[in-house]
Coordinates of C-alpha atoms and ligand atoms in Angstrom, one line a residue:
M22 CA -22.0 -34.0 -32.6
E23 CA -25.2 -35.2 -30.8
R24 CA -26.2 -38.8 -30.6
L25 CA -29.8 -39.9 -30.0
Q26 CA -31.0 -43.4 -29.5
I27 CA -34.4 -44.6 -30.9
N28 CA -35.6 -47.2 -28.6
L29 CA -37.5 -49.9 -30.4
G30 CA -36.3 -53.1 -28.8
E31 CA -34.3 -55.1 -31.3
R32 CA -35.0 -52.5 -34.0
S33 CA -33.4 -49.7 -32.0
Y34 CA -30.9 -47.5 -33.8
P35 CA -28.9 -44.3 -33.3
I36 CA -29.3 -40.9 -34.9
Y37 CA -26.1 -38.7 -35.2
I38 CA -26.6 -34.9 -35.7
G39 CA -23.8 -32.5 -36.5
E40 CA -21.7 -30.5 -39.0
G41 CA -19.7 -32.3 -41.7
L42 CA -20.8 -35.8 -40.8
F43 CA -21.1 -37.0 -44.3
S44 CA -17.3 -37.0 -44.8
R45 CA -17.0 -39.1 -41.6
L46 CA -19.3 -41.9 -42.6
Q47 CA -16.7 -44.6 -42.0
E48 CA -16.9 -43.8 -38.3
I49 CA -20.4 -45.5 -38.2
K50 CA -18.6 -48.7 -39.4
P51 CA -21.0 -49.6 -42.2
T52 CA -21.3 -53.3 -42.5
G53 CA -22.5 -54.0 -46.1
D54 CA -20.7 -56.3 -48.6
R55 CA -21.8 -53.6 -51.1
Y56 CA -23.8 -50.4 -51.0
L57 CA -26.5 -48.9 -53.2
L58 CA -26.4 -45.1 -52.9
L59 CA -29.9 -43.9 -53.8
T60 CA -30.2 -40.2 -54.4
D61 CA -32.0 -37.7 -56.7
Q62 CA -30.5 -35.5 -59.4
N63 CA -30.3 -32.3 -57.3
V64 CA -28.8 -33.9 -54.2
D65 CA -26.3 -35.9 -56.3
V66 CA -24.8 -32.7 -57.8
Y67 CA -23.9 -31.5 -54.3
Y68 CA -23.3 -34.6 -52.2
G69 CA -23.1 -37.7 -54.4
D70 CA -19.3 -37.7 -54.7
L71 CA -18.7 -36.8 -51.1
V72 CA -20.8 -39.8 -49.9
M73 CA -19.4 -42.2 -52.5
T74 CA -15.9 -41.3 -51.4
A75 CA -16.7 -41.6 -47.7
I76 CA -18.3 -45.0 -48.1
G77 CA -15.6 -46.3 -50.5
R78 CA -16.1 -46.1 -54.2
E79 CA -15.1 -49.7 -54.9
K80 CA -18.1 -51.1 -52.9
C81 CA -20.7 -48.4 -53.9
H82 CA -23.1 -48.3 -56.8
K83 CA -25.1 -45.1 -57.3
Y84 CA -28.7 -45.0 -58.5
I85 CA -30.1 -41.5 -59.3
I86 CA -33.8 -40.8 -59.6
A87 CA -35.6 -37.6 -60.8
P88 CA -36.3 -35.2 -58.0
G89 CA -39.8 -34.7 -56.7
E90 CA -42.9 -36.5 -55.5
S91 CA -43.6 -37.8 -59.0
S92 CA -40.8 -40.3 -58.6
K93 CA -42.4 -41.9 -55.6
T94 CA -44.0 -44.7 -57.6
M95 CA -44.0 -48.5 -57.8
E96 CA -42.3 -48.1 -61.3
T97 CA -39.3 -46.4 -59.6
V98 CA -39.2 -49.2 -57.0
I99 CA -39.2 -51.9 -59.6
Q100 CA -36.5 -50.2 -61.6
I101 CA -34.3 -49.9 -58.5
L102 CA -34.9 -53.5 -57.4
S103 CA -34.1 -54.7 -61.0
Y104 CA -30.9 -52.7 -61.0
M105 CA -29.9 -54.3 -57.6
L106 CA -30.6 -57.8 -58.9
D107 CA -28.7 -57.1 -62.1
C108 CA -25.8 -55.9 -60.0
Q109 CA -26.1 -59.0 -57.8
F110 CA -26.7 -57.2 -54.6
T111 CA -27.0 -59.8 -51.8
R112 CA -28.8 -60.0 -48.5
K113 CA -25.8 -58.4 -46.9
S114 CA -25.9 -55.4 -49.1
V115 CA -27.0 -52.0 -47.7
I116 CA -29.1 -49.2 -49.3
I117 CA -28.0 -45.7 -48.4
A118 CA -30.8 -43.1 -48.8
L119 CA -29.2 -39.7 -49.6
G120 CA -31.9 -37.1 -50.1
G121 CA -35.2 -35.7 -48.8
G122 CA -38.3 -37.6 -47.8
V123 CA -39.0 -38.8 -51.3
V124 CA -35.6 -40.6 -51.6
G125 CA -36.0 -41.8 -47.9
D126 CA -39.4 -43.3 -48.4
I127 CA -38.5 -45.1 -51.6
A128 CA -35.1 -46.4 -50.3
G129 CA -36.7 -47.7 -47.1
F130 CA -39.4 -49.5 -49.0
C131 CA -36.9 -51.1 -51.4
A132 CA -34.8 -52.2 -48.4
S133 CA -37.8 -53.7 -46.8
I134 CA -38.7 -56.0 -49.7
Y135 CA -35.3 -56.7 -51.4
M136 CA -34.6 -60.4 -50.6
R137 CA -37.2 -60.0 -47.8
G138 CA -35.4 -57.2 -46.2
I139 CA -31.8 -55.8 -46.1
H140 CA -30.2 -53.0 -44.0
W141 CA -30.5 -49.4 -44.9
I142 CA -29.0 -46.1 -43.7
Q143 CA -30.6 -42.7 -43.9
L144 CA -28.7 -39.6 -44.8
P145 CA -31.6 -37.0 -44.8
T146 CA -30.8 -33.8 -46.7
T147 CA -33.9 -31.6 -46.3
L148 CA -35.0 -30.1 -43.0
L149 CA -38.3 -32.0 -43.3
A150 CA -36.5 -35.3 -43.6
Q151 CA -34.1 -34.4 -40.8
V152 CA -36.8 -33.6 -38.3
D153 CA -39.5 -35.8 -39.4
S154 CA -39.5 -38.4 -42.2
S155 CA -36.1 -40.0 -41.3
V156 CA -37.4 -40.9 -37.8
G157 CA -40.0 -43.5 -37.4
G158 CA -39.6 -46.1 -40.1
K159 CA -42.5 -45.3 -42.3
T160 CA -41.6 -46.1 -45.9
G161 CA -43.6 -46.3 -49.1
V162 CA -44.8 -44.9 -52.4
N163 CA -47.9 -43.2 -53.9
M164 CA -50.4 -44.8 -56.2
P165 CA -52.8 -43.1 -58.6
Q166 CA -55.5 -43.8 -55.9
G167 CA -53.7 -42.0 -53.1
K168 CA -50.5 -40.8 -51.4
N169 CA -48.4 -43.2 -49.3
V170 CA -50.9 -46.0 -49.7
I171 CA -48.4 -48.8 -50.4
G172 CA -45.5 -49.2 -48.0
S173 CA -44.1 -50.8 -44.8
F174 CA -42.8 -50.0 -41.4
Y175 CA -39.1 -50.6 -41.7
Q176 CA -36.5 -49.0 -39.4
P177 CA -33.0 -48.1 -40.7
Q178 CA -29.8 -49.2 -39.1
V179 CA -28.6 -45.7 -38.5
V180 CA -29.5 -42.1 -39.4
V181 CA -26.8 -39.5 -40.0
I182 CA -27.9 -35.9 -40.1
D183 CA -25.3 -33.5 -41.5
T184 CA -26.5 -30.0 -40.8
D185 CA -24.1 -28.5 -43.4
V186 CA -26.2 -29.8 -46.3
L187 CA -29.1 -27.4 -45.4
K188 CA -26.9 -24.6 -46.8
T189 CA -27.8 -25.7 -50.4
L190 CA -31.5 -26.3 -49.7
P191 CA -33.8 -23.9 -51.5
R192 CA -35.5 -21.5 -49.0
R193 CA -38.9 -22.8 -49.8
E194 CA -37.9 -26.3 -48.8
L195 CA -36.3 -25.0 -45.6
I196 CA -39.6 -23.3 -44.7
S197 CA -41.5 -26.4 -45.5
G198 CA -39.4 -28.2 -42.8
I199 CA -40.0 -25.4 -40.3
G200 CA -43.7 -26.2 -40.6
E201 CA -43.1 -29.6 -39.0
V202 CA -40.7 -28.0 -36.4
I203 CA -43.5 -25.6 -35.3
K204 CA -45.8 -28.5 -35.1
Y205 CA -43.7 -30.4 -32.6
G206 CA -43.9 -27.4 -30.2
I207 CA -47.6 -27.1 -30.4
I208 CA -48.3 -30.8 -30.0
C209 CA -46.0 -31.5 -27.0
D210 CA -43.8 -28.7 -25.8
Y211 CA -44.9 -25.2 -25.3
N212 CA -41.5 -24.0 -24.2
F213 CA -40.0 -25.3 -27.4
F214 CA -42.8 -23.6 -29.4
S215 CA -41.9 -20.3 -27.7
Y216 CA -38.2 -20.9 -28.4
I217 CA -38.9 -21.5 -32.2
H218 CA -41.2 -18.5 -32.2
N219 CA -38.4 -16.3 -30.9
H220 CA -35.6 -17.8 -32.9
L221 CA -37.2 -18.2 -36.3
P222 CA -34.9 -15.7 -38.0
S223 CA -31.8 -17.5 -36.7
L224 CA -33.2 -20.8 -37.8
L225 CA -33.8 -19.4 -41.3
T226 CA -30.2 -18.3 -41.5
L227 CA -29.1 -21.7 -40.3
E228 CA -27.3 -20.5 -37.1
K229 CA -25.3 -23.6 -36.1
D230 CA -26.2 -23.9 -32.4
I231 CA -29.8 -23.2 -32.8
L232 CA -30.2 -25.5 -35.8
E233 CA -28.5 -28.4 -34.1
K234 CA -30.6 -27.9 -30.9
V235 CA -33.8 -27.7 -32.9
I236 CA -33.1 -30.8 -35.0
Y237 CA -32.1 -32.8 -31.9
R238 CA -35.2 -31.7 -30.0
C239 CA -37.6 -32.6 -32.9
C240 CA -36.0 -36.0 -33.5
K241 CA -36.2 -36.7 -29.7
M242 CA -39.9 -35.8 -29.6
K243 CA -40.7 -37.9 -32.7
A244 CA -38.6 -40.7 -31.3
E245 CA -40.5 -40.7 -28.0
V246 CA -43.9 -40.8 -29.8
V247 CA -42.7 -43.5 -32.2
A248 CA -41.2 -45.6 -29.4
A249 CA -44.6 -45.5 -27.5
D250 CA -46.6 -46.3 -30.7
E251 CA -44.5 -47.6 -33.5
R252 CA -47.5 -48.5 -35.8
E253 CA -49.8 -45.6 -35.2
G254 CA -52.3 -47.4 -32.9
G255 CA -52.9 -44.3 -30.9
L256 CA -50.4 -41.7 -29.6
R257 CA -48.6 -41.4 -33.0
K258 CA -51.7 -39.7 -34.3
I259 CA -50.8 -36.5 -32.5
L260 CA -48.1 -36.0 -35.2
N261 CA -51.0 -35.3 -37.6
F262 CA -51.8 -31.9 -36.1
G263 CA -52.2 -29.5 -39.1
H264 CA -52.2 -32.5 -41.4
T265 CA -56.0 -33.2 -41.9
F266 CA -56.5 -29.8 -43.4
G267 CA -53.0 -29.8 -44.9
H268 CA -53.5 -33.1 -46.7
G269 CA -56.8 -31.9 -48.0
L270 CA -55.2 -28.7 -49.3
E271 CA -52.4 -30.6 -51.0
A272 CA -54.8 -33.1 -52.6
A273 CA -57.2 -30.3 -53.7
A274 CA -54.3 -28.6 -55.4
N275 CA -53.2 -31.8 -57.1
Y276 CA -50.0 -32.0 -55.1
E277 CA -48.6 -29.3 -57.4
Y278 CA -49.1 -25.9 -55.7
Y279 CA -48.1 -26.4 -52.1
T280 CA -45.1 -28.1 -50.6
H281 CA -46.1 -30.5 -47.8
G282 CA -44.8 -28.1 -45.1
E283 CA -46.6 -25.1 -46.5
A284 CA -49.8 -27.1 -46.5
V285 CA -49.1 -28.1 -42.9
L286 CA -48.5 -24.5 -41.9
I287 CA -51.8 -23.4 -43.3
G288 CA -53.4 -26.5 -41.9
M289 CA -52.2 -25.6 -38.4
M290 CA -53.6 -22.1 -38.7
V291 CA -57.0 -23.4 -39.8
E292 CA -57.1 -26.2 -37.2
S293 CA -56.1 -23.8 -34.4
K294 CA -59.0 -21.6 -35.4
I295 CA -61.3 -24.5 -35.1
A296 CA -59.8 -25.2 -31.6
L297 CA -60.4 -21.5 -30.7
G298 CA -64.0 -21.8 -31.7
M299 CA -64.4 -24.9 -29.4
D300 CA -62.7 -23.0 -26.5
W301 CA -59.9 -25.6 -26.5
I302 CA -57.4 -22.7 -26.7
D303 CA -57.7 -19.1 -25.7
E304 CA -57.3 -16.0 -27.9
T305 CA -53.8 -15.2 -26.7
Y306 CA -52.4 -18.6 -27.5
Y307 CA -54.2 -18.6 -30.9
K308 CA -52.5 -15.3 -31.7
E309 CA -49.1 -16.7 -30.7
I310 CA -49.6 -19.7 -33.1
T311 CA -50.8 -17.6 -36.0
E312 CA -47.9 -15.1 -35.5
A313 CA -45.3 -17.9 -35.6
I314 CA -46.9 -19.2 -38.8
E315 CA -47.0 -15.7 -40.3
K316 CA -43.3 -15.2 -39.5
T317 CA -42.4 -17.9 -42.0
G318 CA -43.5 -15.5 -44.7
I319 CA -45.6 -17.9 -46.8
S320 CA -48.8 -16.9 -48.4
L321 CA -51.7 -17.9 -46.1
D322 CA -54.5 -16.9 -48.4
I323 CA -56.6 -19.8 -49.4
S324 CA -59.6 -17.9 -50.5
H325 CA -59.1 -19.2 -54.1
M326 CA -59.6 -22.8 -52.9
D327 CA -62.9 -24.6 -53.6
R328 CA -64.5 -25.3 -50.1
E329 CA -66.5 -28.3 -51.2
L330 CA -63.5 -29.9 -52.9
L331 CA -61.4 -29.4 -49.8
L332 CA -64.0 -31.0 -47.6
E333 CA -64.4 -33.9 -50.0
K334 CA -60.7 -34.5 -49.9
M335 CA -60.7 -34.4 -46.1
L336 CA -63.6 -36.8 -45.9
R337 CA -61.4 -39.4 -47.7
D338 CA -58.9 -39.5 -44.9
K339 CA -58.3 -43.0 -43.6
K340 CA -58.5 -41.8 -39.9
N341 CA -62.1 -40.7 -40.3
Q342 CA -65.0 -42.5 -38.7
E343 CA -68.8 -42.5 -39.4
N344 CA -68.5 -39.8 -42.0
K345 CA -66.9 -37.5 -39.5
I346 CA -63.5 -35.9 -40.1
S347 CA -60.7 -36.8 -37.7
F348 CA -58.7 -33.7 -36.4
I349 CA -55.9 -33.4 -33.9
L350 CA -56.5 -30.0 -32.3
P351 CA -54.5 -28.0 -29.7
K352 CA -56.1 -28.2 -26.3
G353 CA -54.2 -25.9 -24.0
K354 CA -50.5 -25.1 -24.5
G355 CA -48.2 -27.9 -25.7
K356 CA -51.1 -30.4 -25.8
V357 CA -53.4 -31.8 -28.5
Q358 CA -56.3 -34.1 -28.6
E359 CA -58.2 -36.0 -31.4
V360 CA -61.8 -35.0 -32.2
L361 CA -64.2 -36.2 -34.9
L362 CA -66.1 -33.3 -36.5
P363 CA -68.9 -33.3 -39.1
K364 CA -68.0 -31.3 -42.2
E365 CA -70.3 -28.4 -41.2
A366 CA -68.1 -27.8 -38.1
V367 CA -65.0 -27.3 -40.3
V368 CA -64.9 -23.5 -40.8
W369 CA -62.1 -21.4 -42.2
Ligands
LIG695 N1 -41.8 -41.5 -43.8 C1 -42.3 -40.5 -43.1 O1 -42.6 -40.6 -41.9 C2 -42.6 -39.2 -43.8 C3 -42.9 -38.1 -43.0 C4 -43.2 -36.9 -43.7 C5 -43.0 -36.8 -45.0 N2 -42.7 -37.9 -45.8 C6 -42.6 -37.8 -47.2 O2 -41.5 -37.0 -47.5 C7 -41.7 -36.4 -48.8 C8 -41.3 -35.0 -48.8 O3 -40.0 -34.9 -48.4 P1 -39.1 -33.5 -48.6 O4 -39.9 -32.4 -48.2 O5 -37.8 -33.8 -48.0 O6 -39.1 -33.4 -50.2 P2 -38.1 -34.0 -51.4 O7 -37.4 -35.2 -51.0 O8 -38.9 -33.9 -52.6 O9 -37.0 -32.8 -51.5 C9 -37.4 -31.5 -51.8 C10 -36.5 -30.9 -52.9 O10 -35.2 -30.5 -52.3 C11 -34.1 -31.1 -53.1 N3 -33.1 -31.3 -52.1 C12 -33.0 -32.2 -51.1 N4 -32.0 -31.9 -50.3 C13 -31.3 -30.9 -50.8 C14 -30.1 -30.2 -50.4 N5 -29.5 -30.5 -49.3 N6 -29.7 -29.2 -51.2 C15 -30.4 -28.8 -52.3 N7 -31.5 -29.4 -52.7 C16 -32.0 -30.5 -52.0 C17 -34.7 -32.3 -53.7 O11 -34.0 -32.7 -54.8 C18 -36.1 -31.9 -54.0 O12 -36.1 -31.2 -55.2 C19 -43.1 -36.7 -49.2 O13 -43.2 -37.7 -50.2 C20 -43.8 -37.2 -47.9 O14 -44.8 -38.1 -48.1 C21 -42.5 -39.1 -45.2
LIG696 ZN1 -45.9 -33.9 -42.2

């Protein structure tokens, strides 16, 4: 088992990474008078009972939401909070988020506002949640007007990553997480990028040592970025490589066609091409990036997408300035930099 500390002053907390950790949850000495286990229907089937038993059934209530992004709404939040009030949860109660990024984002938001804030624990079950969304304390829900527009920064008490649970994760979701893994290499560690490039098949077959090492490294990189810039004033922006185009693609496809990670993979390919055109990276490195992305096996053909619609979606990004689109682009190996580009400069 690996242990990693997220350093955020009085909001610091540990992340544990290893096999079979969900059955050992008592070892983290949870402190709630009672627990709300929040999960989704898919995850509940596999791990609901395991976690209930590990925490102690007599103190644990379970609330199950429908799986998928469509659950990430204020309506769901209100239903959860009402349930907690009906069950007389107190300020000493704890929410346990068992699931992917959707469950994590909702659980953290509920924890941040229930009785002005209670403790919460993250048990991320997708690769994306394990390497990305469970670290950093961003919580929230979507509104008809936009994604993740209502929320809070609210750190959990502890994150427990059980790598065993990835065995039941659908392959498409696994690849979605790999999109973020590749991103970490490109934004801050070329050696790690090369390692991923060379070990992608072993990662896809969930080889224990490689998996643990990769998850640890990604959490550490995100933790360092978050510790330096908890509320996205500057440095944290680098995590958005591949996301300007990726978010545009997700929005243009009504959040139905692409998973987040697939959109990020395509986004990184397009944004690397822009960087190549600006001479920020050379042809050899560009090829390495595209090869790694191609190795995931996802379809990279976006010729069916409407160019104007995509640009229009990108122009709505809250990081834009003066009608120029904000991009984080690779500039040399293992480094990225922000640039503002007029829409005419965005070619793919
Ligand atoms: N807070 C942050 O910093 C942050 C960062 C990135 C993404 N996000 C958010 O995360 C969400 C996406 O998260 P996600 O990709 O984890 O998707 P998700 O939570 O929708 O999970 C994907 C699917 O996998 C299923 N699943 C989860 N774990 C499983 C397991 N172990 N075995 C079998 N099935 C399993 C789920 O039921 C769901 O159907 C988005 O809403 C995004 O906005 C948040
Ligand atoms: Zn992302």
